């Protein structure tokens, strides 16, 4: 029952109509405090008229060992940007600023969950990155080798990522909330040689075990590529260190030489791999390369966030996700920004933790996700009201469509009605922001990501690929290559072509539904495929189904996302048990824990229902659309293509008579 990318590419129109039915009107946007760095609308026309010229002009602002020969080679779906050029990302993020006399500027105000704090300057960061890079070399890591990073949000994490960039060893960061199994799969797909981790990190006051998960992931000969494990000490909890394999960070890194010659990387050398859920159980290793990626995330960071010298910028994401890669690390540091980095959860020790941080560091730009905003709304407006948030001048949103209620709350209670909100649409695959306002130029509308970034050619099309007139809904497509686009799926060029380029040949298909209003503004409507978005995390239905079915007593499972006020989407699972096993609330809970162990706690289904059968098409594909309708308590859509229409009524009856063990 696992869907392939092929079925996704040919998937029938799903929820576009239902999602786009509602037309919304809003109060006028606030006037923007006039300090915008982009204040000339002609940037859009220039980029549209001469795409390569636009990007070349921006690329000249980066630091190169050797200039490029050619801006773009485009043999759809394969793009190469700035070929012939040589540069190093860590030099652009660090050395360049130190050489320009900015060494004492703070790169990160880091704050641990227990309240420990540290300001790290650009000069200090360069030294630490150089030492770490030397340590990697001492551990046998060479240019081109992959390094897995599984860490809490401590300074060693960006240091390890930049050290990889310095020696040309692509990293693959695995979010610290993922399980040992998920970590193992990613290590094996990437064939990583080294894993960098910590004893643990702090999560709601408790030390979480990271090293223990690494041990489980690589035990025996399950990850043949791994040679060494580098372990930073964070919590001080007991860990097992295997002689000859495991090395403490403080014992190896601290004593290294403080300088390290950066590798001269080719523009198209791989900078990193980041795994993202697809429609099959196997996650996709999204490949990002050096020059185009750095260019895309630095230019968008500067212009969308209107970055000025004195800003204090906080992207409240985790470095384990692409938002952290592009906008905590690479884009922000390439621009010489002063950022905030926070280890913990937003409600520890109390739900005002974030607002306390904003007040203490006088944060001017805050970038977060709608799911976090909704959590703050739930905890209560009084927590923000206790703090002076007047330093804020710009707010950002990313990860899912922001509902107008959350937009208005963010605008009013956090932004004091004076801060513009930049709603930024992009993906792991796009590497950088693609649709977003430019503060000072673009009038915002609550709930709309507004218009494509200069040089981005986006359209909304119907199933046949015809452009939908203004006012209509359809599928988002991107018509032209862009510098920070993914270069492929690691080790699988066919899957790359099939997933993103086959539905509309020659155009990139991101998998999102969108509508455009009469002003040409884009309203993103969510995923049209079988990838769910839970609290801004992308989870594959199939991956969770596979986890459920891996339980010895489960016969079959189908997973769908249903609308959820807090998390955007919630996971609903439908499970068919093997004969001889009785459904019970206790067993439902056991299955949820099973999914948590297989993938991670964020993948745990919110509701789980035992059912005797599943609605399937004649060719045997589960009709998730119907399950979504059932889970959301909606009227059923078309059932005529079902192999056995009676199944749906049975499930519906069962779901009415009590939602099992929720
Ligand atoms: C940055 C990130 C990507 C998916 C994407 C969309 C959804 C992201 C917005 C959004 C509406 C937004 N990368 N998405 N931003 N939907 N408005 N501003 O989230 O690879 O993890 O997810 O997230 O569906 O395709 S991601």
XYZ file of C-alpha atoms and ligand atoms in Angstrom:
688
model
C 0.000 0.000 0.000
C 2.993 2.266 0.159
C 2.529 4.871 -2.529
C 5.302 5.573 -4.927
C 6.372 8.942 -6.149
C 4.827 7.977 -9.409
C 1.364 7.723 -7.907
C 1.947 11.048 -6.251
C 2.874 12.679 -9.500
C -0.301 11.375 -11.081
C -2.492 11.869 -8.036
C -5.957 13.214 -8.737
C -6.906 16.646 -7.493
C -7.546 16.281 -3.843
C -8.573 18.990 -1.454
C -7.894 22.103 -3.496
C -11.533 23.038 -3.832
C -12.411 22.502 -0.220
C -9.413 24.492 0.905
C -9.797 27.466 -1.327
C -13.527 28.000 -0.908
C -13.229 30.627 1.768
C -12.587 34.197 0.701
C -11.283 36.375 3.452
C -11.206 40.096 4.074
C -8.966 41.830 6.538
C -8.135 45.151 8.128
C -5.534 47.214 6.282
C -1.870 46.407 7.031
C 0.304 48.641 9.185
C 2.597 51.140 7.540
C 6.177 49.936 7.584
C 8.702 51.856 9.616
C 10.709 53.427 6.823
C 14.163 51.884 7.064
C 13.811 49.137 4.492
C 17.022 48.191 2.684
C 15.118 47.348 -0.471
C 12.974 50.331 -1.280
C 12.904 50.213 -5.048
C 10.232 48.197 -6.758
C 12.360 47.906 -9.892
C 14.174 44.964 -8.253
C 11.302 42.770 -9.460
C 11.501 43.966 -13.054
C 15.275 43.749 -13.151
C 15.255 40.168 -11.897
C 12.475 39.158 -14.285
C 14.190 40.763 -17.279
C 17.636 39.321 -16.556
C 17.539 36.442 -14.107
C 21.202 35.519 -14.477
C 22.305 39.141 -14.284
C 20.317 39.662 -11.100
C 21.857 36.669 -9.350
C 25.342 37.411 -10.681
C 25.180 40.907 -9.229
C 24.252 39.457 -5.835
C 26.850 36.676 -6.087
C 29.570 39.286 -6.544
C 28.897 40.310 -2.922
C 30.116 36.908 -1.703
C 33.776 36.138 -1.200
C 35.298 33.896 -3.910
C 38.701 32.254 -4.280
C 38.062 32.178 -8.003
C 35.236 33.833 -9.951
C 32.758 31.710 -11.896
C 32.885 31.138 -15.643
C 29.192 30.690 -16.234
C 26.180 31.776 -14.166
C 23.754 29.002 -15.087
C 23.700 25.745 -17.025
C 20.156 24.474 -17.195
C 19.438 21.045 -18.597
C 16.054 20.394 -16.997
C 15.770 19.120 -14.349
C 19.472 19.533 -13.643
C 20.839 22.991 -12.889
C 24.402 24.082 -12.251
C 25.050 27.574 -10.914
C 28.298 29.545 -10.981
C 30.353 26.789 -12.539
C 34.077 27.343 -12.504
C 33.830 29.406 -9.324
C 35.568 28.400 -6.105
C 34.654 29.462 -2.586
C 34.231 28.212 0.949
C 31.017 28.671 2.890
C 32.725 28.959 6.284
C 34.961 31.722 4.926
C 31.863 33.594 3.807
C 30.217 33.083 7.184
C 33.251 33.841 9.370
C 36.688 34.873 8.041
C 35.217 37.542 5.817
C 33.584 39.360 8.735
C 36.615 39.009 10.989
C 38.843 40.389 8.227
C 36.443 43.312 7.816
C 36.977 44.246 11.472
C 33.770 42.654 12.751
C 35.504 39.985 14.838
C 34.063 41.310 18.076
C 30.524 41.368 16.800
C 28.306 38.778 18.481
C 27.317 35.961 16.137
C 25.083 34.209 18.668
C 23.626 35.080 21.999
C 23.265 31.467 23.042
C 20.970 30.467 25.876
C 20.557 26.998 27.330
C 17.273 25.791 28.690
C 18.478 25.722 32.313
C 19.377 29.404 31.926
C 23.111 29.218 31.177
C 24.197 31.891 28.687
C 27.096 32.631 26.385
C 27.773 35.313 23.801
C 29.922 34.040 20.924
C 31.645 36.546 18.654
C 32.554 36.003 15.013
C 36.254 35.772 15.941
C 35.551 33.164 18.613
C 33.342 31.190 16.297
C 36.063 31.147 13.647
C 38.551 29.779 16.174
C 36.161 27.101 17.427
C 35.200 26.062 13.903
C 38.864 25.812 12.922
C 39.658 23.626 15.932
C 36.708 21.413 15.222
C 37.694 21.131 11.562
C 41.197 20.049 12.633
C 39.645 17.494 14.979
C 37.544 16.088 12.137
C 40.684 15.661 10.094
C 42.363 13.949 13.027
C 39.439 11.526 13.067
C 40.083 10.672 9.440
C 37.411 12.785 7.781
C 38.445 13.956 4.314
C 36.909 16.252 1.718
C 33.811 14.575 0.303
C 33.185 12.292 3.334
C 29.781 12.605 4.975
C 29.374 13.526 8.630
C 26.151 12.885 10.556
C 25.211 15.423 13.234
C 22.718 14.484 15.972
C 22.849 17.192 18.591
C 20.958 19.483 20.926
C 20.903 23.218 20.191
C 24.248 23.962 21.821
C 27.066 26.044 20.284
C 28.897 22.854 19.245
C 26.131 22.181 16.740
C 26.655 25.151 14.371
C 30.394 24.777 15.043
C 30.306 21.191 13.774
C 28.244 22.176 10.726
C 30.625 24.991 9.793
C 33.636 22.752 10.428
C 32.199 20.355 7.850
C 31.855 23.233 5.408
C 35.433 24.300 6.087
C 36.939 20.940 5.122
C 34.401 20.142 2.404
C 32.783 17.193 4.172
C 29.005 17.392 3.618
C 26.954 17.108 6.806
C 23.662 15.446 7.289
C 21.921 16.768 10.360
C 19.384 14.467 11.973
C 16.903 16.264 14.223
C 17.529 15.342 17.884
C 13.895 14.261 18.304
C 14.289 11.411 15.832
C 14.628 7.859 17.082
C 17.634 5.557 16.855
C 16.079 3.775 13.885
C 15.460 6.966 11.944
C 19.032 8.004 12.684
C 20.366 4.653 11.499
C 18.478 4.832 8.179
C 19.865 8.283 7.457
C 23.419 7.346 8.425
C 23.242 4.368 6.110
C 21.732 6.211 3.174
C 24.380 8.930 3.492
C 27.143 6.411 4.344
C 28.410 8.773 7.015
C 31.868 8.127 8.399
C 31.632 10.186 11.571
C 28.758 11.022 13.858
C 28.855 14.096 16.055
C 26.544 14.028 19.046
C 26.271 14.984 22.731
C 25.560 13.060 25.905
C 22.119 14.667 25.839
C 20.278 17.964 25.744
C 17.697 19.682 27.916
C 14.043 19.275 27.114
C 11.515 20.671 29.609
C 14.017 20.510 32.436
C 15.057 16.929 31.820
C 18.188 15.661 30.115
C 17.276 13.758 26.971
C 19.444 10.871 25.857
C 21.208 11.408 22.551
C 24.332 9.296 22.957
C 22.201 6.363 24.070
C 20.250 6.619 20.788
C 23.472 6.812 18.813
C 24.676 3.664 20.572
C 21.464 1.881 19.621
C 21.606 3.168 16.056
C 25.139 2.002 15.354
C 25.369 -1.108 17.575
C 26.906 -4.194 16.012
C 27.425 -3.800 12.296
C 24.220 -1.925 11.545
C 26.017 1.153 10.212
C 29.131 -0.170 8.479
C 30.264 3.278 7.310
C 30.620 4.783 10.807
C 34.180 4.872 12.103
C 34.100 7.415 14.922
C 31.703 9.129 17.304
C 32.512 12.591 18.634
C 30.603 13.412 21.822
C 30.106 16.877 23.300
C 29.400 17.044 27.028
C 26.212 18.943 27.742
C 24.163 17.396 30.549
C 26.901 15.432 32.316
C 24.677 12.341 32.386
C 26.308 8.915 32.345
C 27.146 7.601 28.898
C 29.015 4.605 27.629
C 32.131 5.430 25.613
C 33.451 2.685 23.378
C 37.239 2.669 23.301
C 38.685 3.295 19.859
C 35.370 4.536 18.485
C 33.993 7.212 20.820
C 35.871 10.417 21.567
C 34.956 13.297 23.877
C 34.761 16.700 22.205
C 36.570 18.452 25.084
C 39.412 15.934 24.950
C 39.975 16.177 21.214
C 38.710 19.516 19.922
C 39.851 21.880 22.647
C 43.541 21.103 22.136
C 43.556 21.543 18.350
C 45.327 24.289 16.423
C 43.130 27.416 16.293
C 43.498 27.915 12.540
C 42.549 25.689 9.660
C 43.092 26.361 5.975
C 39.669 26.298 4.266
C 39.151 23.959 1.322
C 38.659 25.627 -2.042
C 35.292 24.163 -2.950
C 33.750 24.134 -6.399
C 30.437 25.987 -6.668
C 28.571 22.744 -7.287
C 30.256 20.656 -4.578
C 27.748 19.268 -2.102
C 27.428 21.386 1.050
C 24.954 19.153 2.836
C 22.290 16.509 2.678
C 19.056 16.879 4.590
C 16.492 14.110 4.760
C 12.871 14.924 4.250
C 9.772 12.778 4.196
C 8.455 11.720 0.858
C 5.487 9.632 -0.095
C 7.363 6.383 0.291
C 8.701 5.044 3.560
C 12.255 5.898 2.539
C 13.116 9.518 3.312
C 14.707 11.555 0.553
C 18.220 12.917 0.954
C 17.886 16.428 -0.423
C 21.182 17.609 -1.885
C 22.285 21.233 -1.542
C 25.456 22.542 -3.092
C 27.821 25.345 -2.207
C 27.541 28.615 -4.124
C 23.888 28.721 -5.171
C 22.633 27.634 -1.780
C 24.707 30.176 0.113
C 23.642 32.876 -2.307
C 19.941 32.025 -2.081
C 19.734 31.916 1.670
C 21.885 34.986 2.270
C 20.106 37.227 -0.242
C 16.625 36.221 0.921
C 17.666 36.610 4.548
C 18.944 40.130 3.924
C 16.011 41.352 1.876
C 13.025 39.564 3.415
C 14.096 40.336 6.964
C 15.353 43.770 5.973
C 18.542 43.063 7.871
C 20.389 46.072 9.203
C 23.704 46.202 11.107
C 22.193 46.692 14.530
C 19.495 44.054 14.322
C 19.185 41.253 16.850
C 17.676 38.441 14.896
C 16.050 35.329 16.331
C 15.008 32.424 14.206
C 13.326 30.271 16.827
C 13.671 27.000 14.946
C 15.874 23.955 15.474
C 19.068 23.575 13.456
C 17.839 20.072 12.647
C 15.349 21.440 10.134
C 16.046 23.344 6.959
C 14.819 26.579 8.541
C 17.678 26.304 11.004
C 20.219 25.444 8.297
C 19.292 28.415 6.111
C 18.184 31.033 8.602
C 19.907 30.302 11.915
C 23.175 29.328 10.316
C 24.180 29.907 6.705
C 22.050 32.851 5.562
C 22.323 34.707 8.855
C 26.074 34.300 9.335
C 26.861 35.045 5.697
C 25.158 38.385 6.354
C 27.111 38.972 9.558
C 23.959 39.046 11.647
C 23.785 38.941 15.418
C 21.450 36.112 16.302
C 19.843 34.432 19.273
C 20.089 30.672 19.680
C 17.945 28.969 22.305
C 18.254 25.343 23.328
C 14.943 24.550 24.931
C 11.188 24.520 24.768
C 9.171 27.757 24.685
C 7.203 26.996 27.857
C 10.031 26.131 30.221
C 10.170 26.996 33.051
C 7.079 29.075 32.236
C 5.211 30.019 29.052
C 6.828 33.459 29.028
C 10.338 32.101 28.338
C 10.403 33.381 24.756
C 9.202 36.838 25.691
C 11.777 37.010 28.440
C 14.439 36.236 25.812
C 13.079 38.876 23.426
C 13.161 41.460 26.191
C 16.647 40.609 27.520
C 18.440 40.536 24.172
C 16.268 43.284 22.679
C 15.365 41.099 19.732
C 14.339 43.158 16.700
C 13.403 40.383 14.248
C 11.574 37.217 15.283
C 11.033 34.346 12.851
C 8.878 31.420 13.942
C 6.135 28.995 12.930
C 2.351 29.287 13.139
C 2.191 26.211 15.345
C 4.362 27.990 17.942
C 2.184 31.074 17.690
C -0.929 28.969 18.278
C 0.698 27.331 21.300
C 1.384 30.781 22.773
C -2.195 31.775 22.072
C -3.326 28.705 23.985
C -1.066 29.439 26.952
C -2.500 32.938 27.175
C -1.775 36.493 26.120
C -0.806 37.491 29.675
C 2.627 35.836 29.328
C 3.696 38.145 26.524
C 2.089 41.120 28.241
C 4.478 40.745 31.200
C 7.422 41.710 29.002
C 8.674 44.731 27.130
C 8.603 43.630 23.497
C 9.094 47.101 22.071
C 12.467 46.186 20.510
C 10.679 44.044 17.911
C 10.251 45.631 14.495
C 9.682 42.696 12.150
C 7.991 39.312 12.549
C 8.299 36.286 10.305
C 6.303 33.126 9.818
C 7.183 29.819 8.145
C 6.239 26.164 8.012
C 2.579 26.058 7.119
C -0.236 28.330 6.086
C -0.777 30.817 8.917
C -4.408 31.115 9.861
C -5.674 34.707 10.073
C -6.445 34.359 13.796
C -2.845 33.479 14.574
C -1.624 36.208 12.208
C -3.737 38.820 14.006
C -2.663 37.611 17.453
C 1.007 37.698 16.447
C 0.532 41.125 14.926
C -1.310 42.564 17.912
C 0.138 40.900 20.992
C 3.719 40.317 19.916
C 4.225 42.978 17.270
C 2.305 45.686 19.154
C 0.540 46.453 15.859
C 3.680 48.160 14.583
C 5.642 45.255 13.075
C 5.093 43.972 9.556
C 4.659 40.214 9.308
C 6.587 38.427 6.602
C 4.948 35.100 5.827
C 7.582 33.087 3.982
C 6.786 30.096 1.785
C 9.592 27.704 0.918
C 10.731 24.096 1.405
C 13.740 21.965 2.228
C 14.028 21.476 -1.517
C 13.983 25.169 -2.395
C 16.737 25.880 0.148
C 15.593 29.448 0.582
C 12.466 31.608 0.774
C 10.533 31.684 -2.514
C 7.317 33.570 -1.772
C 7.324 36.386 0.783
C 6.811 40.122 1.027
C 9.699 42.578 0.988
C 9.049 44.826 3.977
C 8.629 48.390 2.838
C 7.589 47.352 -0.653
C 4.872 44.758 -0.289
C 1.570 45.410 1.422
C 0.794 42.353 3.527
C -2.520 40.533 3.945
C -3.069 38.285 6.970
C -2.720 34.675 5.815
C -1.022 35.350 2.479
C 2.673 34.772 1.748
C 2.068 37.579 -0.793
C 4.287 37.546 -3.906
C 7.287 35.603 -5.286
C 10.768 36.825 -4.376
C 12.547 38.670 -7.199
C 13.637 36.190 -9.865
C 11.154 33.531 -8.734
C 8.690 32.626 -11.466
C 5.735 31.013 -9.674
C 2.341 30.154 -11.087
C -0.878 28.413 -10.061
C -1.979 25.792 -12.560
C -4.754 23.259 -13.032
C -4.302 19.512 -13.439
C -3.371 19.982 -17.102
C -0.814 22.655 -16.328
C -2.839 25.619 -17.576
C -2.393 28.790 -15.610
C -5.453 29.395 -13.428
C -6.895 32.914 -13.759
C -6.565 35.272 -10.779
C -9.114 34.367 -8.131
C -8.759 30.629 -8.744
C -7.026 27.754 -6.969
C -4.790 24.958 -8.178
C -1.241 23.682 -7.856
C 1.771 25.816 -7.199
C 4.572 25.443 -9.765
C 7.927 27.135 -10.275
C 8.831 27.785 -13.879
C 12.489 28.705 -13.676
C 15.551 27.369 -11.877
C 16.860 29.304 -8.851
C 20.317 29.237 -7.234
C 19.400 27.460 -3.970
C 17.285 24.744 -5.577
C 17.960 21.151 -4.626
C 20.345 19.460 -7.013
C 18.775 16.070 -6.548
C 17.859 13.253 -4.196
C 21.028 11.626 -2.933
C 21.808 8.559 -4.982
C 18.484 8.610 -6.810
C 18.257 10.877 -9.878
C 15.198 9.023 -11.157
C 13.234 9.654 -7.996
C 14.250 13.314 -8.226
C 12.906 13.595 -11.749
C 9.781 11.634 -10.939
C 8.879 13.446 -7.716
C 9.393 17.038 -8.737
C 9.549 17.295 -12.508
C 7.276 14.689 -14.076
C 3.866 16.055 -13.257
C 4.495 19.234 -15.256
C 7.512 18.561 -17.475
C 10.103 21.319 -17.296
C 8.470 22.876 -14.241
C 9.118 22.235 -10.575
C 6.159 20.827 -8.628
C 6.501 21.505 -4.881
C 3.410 19.541 -3.829
C 1.485 22.506 -2.450
C -1.953 23.775 -3.354
C -2.300 27.515 -3.827
C -4.771 30.172 -4.761
C -4.145 33.618 -6.172
C -6.408 36.533 -5.383
C -7.342 39.409 -7.670
C -4.184 41.291 -6.677
C -2.041 38.343 -7.727
C -1.225 37.462 -4.097
C -0.502 33.811 -3.320
C -2.459 31.984 -0.618
C -0.857 28.646 0.198
C -3.344 25.900 0.913
C -1.300 23.004 2.257
C 0.104 19.823 0.773
C -1.728 18.103 -2.015
C 0.141 14.841 -1.629
C 0.381 12.441 1.242
C 2.848 14.346 3.316
C 1.468 15.765 6.542
C 2.506 18.932 8.259
C 2.311 18.517 12.031
C 3.520 21.540 13.974
C 5.579 22.525 10.962
C 7.230 19.098 10.746
C 6.836 17.160 7.564
C 5.853 13.596 8.106
C 5.132 11.000 5.523
C 1.887 9.070 5.882
C 3.606 6.050 4.425
C 6.509 6.188 6.843
C 4.114 6.066 9.791
C 2.068 3.329 8.147
C 5.219 1.308 7.728
C 6.055 1.809 11.383
C 2.594 0.604 12.422
C 2.715 -2.384 10.147
C 6.131 -3.302 11.522
C 4.339 -4.276 14.754
C 3.855 -8.024 14.790
C 0.136 -7.820 15.485
C -0.762 -5.225 12.875
C -1.985 -6.330 9.482
C -2.448 -3.082 7.690
C -2.557 0.613 8.435
C -3.506 3.851 6.781
C -2.549 7.254 8.089
C -4.040 10.619 7.206
C -3.694 14.177 8.389
C -6.736 15.969 9.734
C -7.060 19.695 10.427
C -6.022 20.573 13.961
C -6.323 23.955 15.628
C -3.036 23.702 17.431
C -0.677 21.654 15.313
C -2.057 22.508 11.865
C -2.573 18.884 11.029
C -2.954 15.949 13.383
C -2.182 12.346 12.599
C -5.073 9.882 12.451
C -4.300 6.222 12.042
C -6.600 3.439 10.890
C -5.328 0.027 11.852
C -6.336 -3.464 10.830
C -5.187 -6.069 13.329
C -4.078 -9.574 12.570
C -6.566 -12.303 13.354
C -6.586 -13.370 16.962
C -5.680 -9.933 18.331
C -8.392 -7.973 20.071
C -8.475 -4.215 19.768
C -8.260 -2.362 23.077
C -7.327 1.106 24.290
C -4.198 -0.329 25.908
C -3.107 -1.864 22.665
C -3.830 1.404 20.856
C -1.470 3.131 23.253
C 1.138 0.429 22.726
C 0.981 1.077 18.979
C 1.415 4.800 19.453
C 4.524 4.154 21.539
C 5.726 1.787 18.870
C 5.558 4.579 16.284
C 7.401 6.906 18.667
C 10.181 4.365 19.046
C 10.400 3.775 15.294
C 10.306 7.356 14.075
C 10.109 9.739 17.011
C 7.469 11.182 19.359
C 6.295 13.772 16.820
C 5.083 10.947 14.576
C 2.775 9.444 17.212
C -0.811 9.324 15.894
C -3.179 11.564 17.812
C -6.102 9.249 17.148
C -5.901 5.606 16.347
C -8.849 3.573 15.256
C -9.107 -0.165 14.757
C -11.033 -1.101 11.676
C -11.892 -4.370 9.935
C -10.960 -3.030 6.503
C -9.802 0.009 4.554
C -11.344 1.785 1.567
C -9.340 0.910 -1.519
C -9.521 1.512 -5.212
C -9.801 -1.392 -7.532
C -6.092 -1.347 -8.132
C -5.591 -1.642 -4.397
C -4.634 1.927 -3.454
C -6.010 3.244 -0.219
C -8.323 6.196 -0.722
C -6.964 8.514 1.882
C -9.328 11.246 0.823
C -12.212 9.224 2.281
C -10.315 8.477 5.459
C -9.589 12.175 5.827
C -13.290 12.894 5.485
C -14.127 10.304 8.117
C -11.416 11.473 10.496
C -12.532 15.092 10.133
C -16.201 14.147 10.504
C -17.036 15.535 7.058
C -19.549 14.382 4.476
C -18.055 11.728 2.252
C -16.806 12.549 -1.196
C -17.117 10.366 -4.256
C -17.009 6.660 -3.406
C -17.709 5.247 -6.848
C -14.144 4.180 -7.529
C -14.083 1.984 -4.443
C -13.628 -1.731 -4.686
C -16.069 -2.213 -1.803
C -18.188 0.802 -0.885
C -19.549 -0.906 2.225
C -16.211 -0.584 3.968
C -16.539 3.149 4.381
C -19.886 2.917 6.132
C -18.497 0.319 8.492
C -15.594 2.542 9.459
C -17.872 5.517 9.798
C -20.171 3.634 12.108
C -17.243 2.529 14.220
C -15.832 6.048 14.416
C -19.200 7.480 15.487
C -19.534 4.963 18.285
C -16.591 6.390 20.178
C -13.193 7.484 18.995
C -11.426 4.590 20.674
C -8.822 5.678 23.160
C -8.169 9.288 22.328
C 10.621 25.796 5.492
C 9.880 24.494 5.622
C 7.802 22.595 3.412
C 6.322 22.650 3.327
C 5.828 23.384 2.114
C 4.466 23.865 2.565
C 4.699 24.208 4.020
C 6.213 26.169 4.545
C 4.822 27.834 4.409
C 4.125 26.650 4.090
C 2.204 27.865 3.741
C 4.097 29.076 4.373
N 10.387 23.453 4.921
N 5.017 25.633 4.201
N 6.107 27.500 4.689
N 2.823 26.671 3.764
N 2.792 29.033 4.027
N 4.673 30.243 4.673
O 8.909 24.423 6.321
O 10.444 21.250 3.843
O 9.915 21.348 6.202
O 8.252 22.016 4.620
O 5.792 23.393 4.431
O 3.539 22.831 2.492
O 5.774 22.530 0.995
S 9.787 21.954 4.915
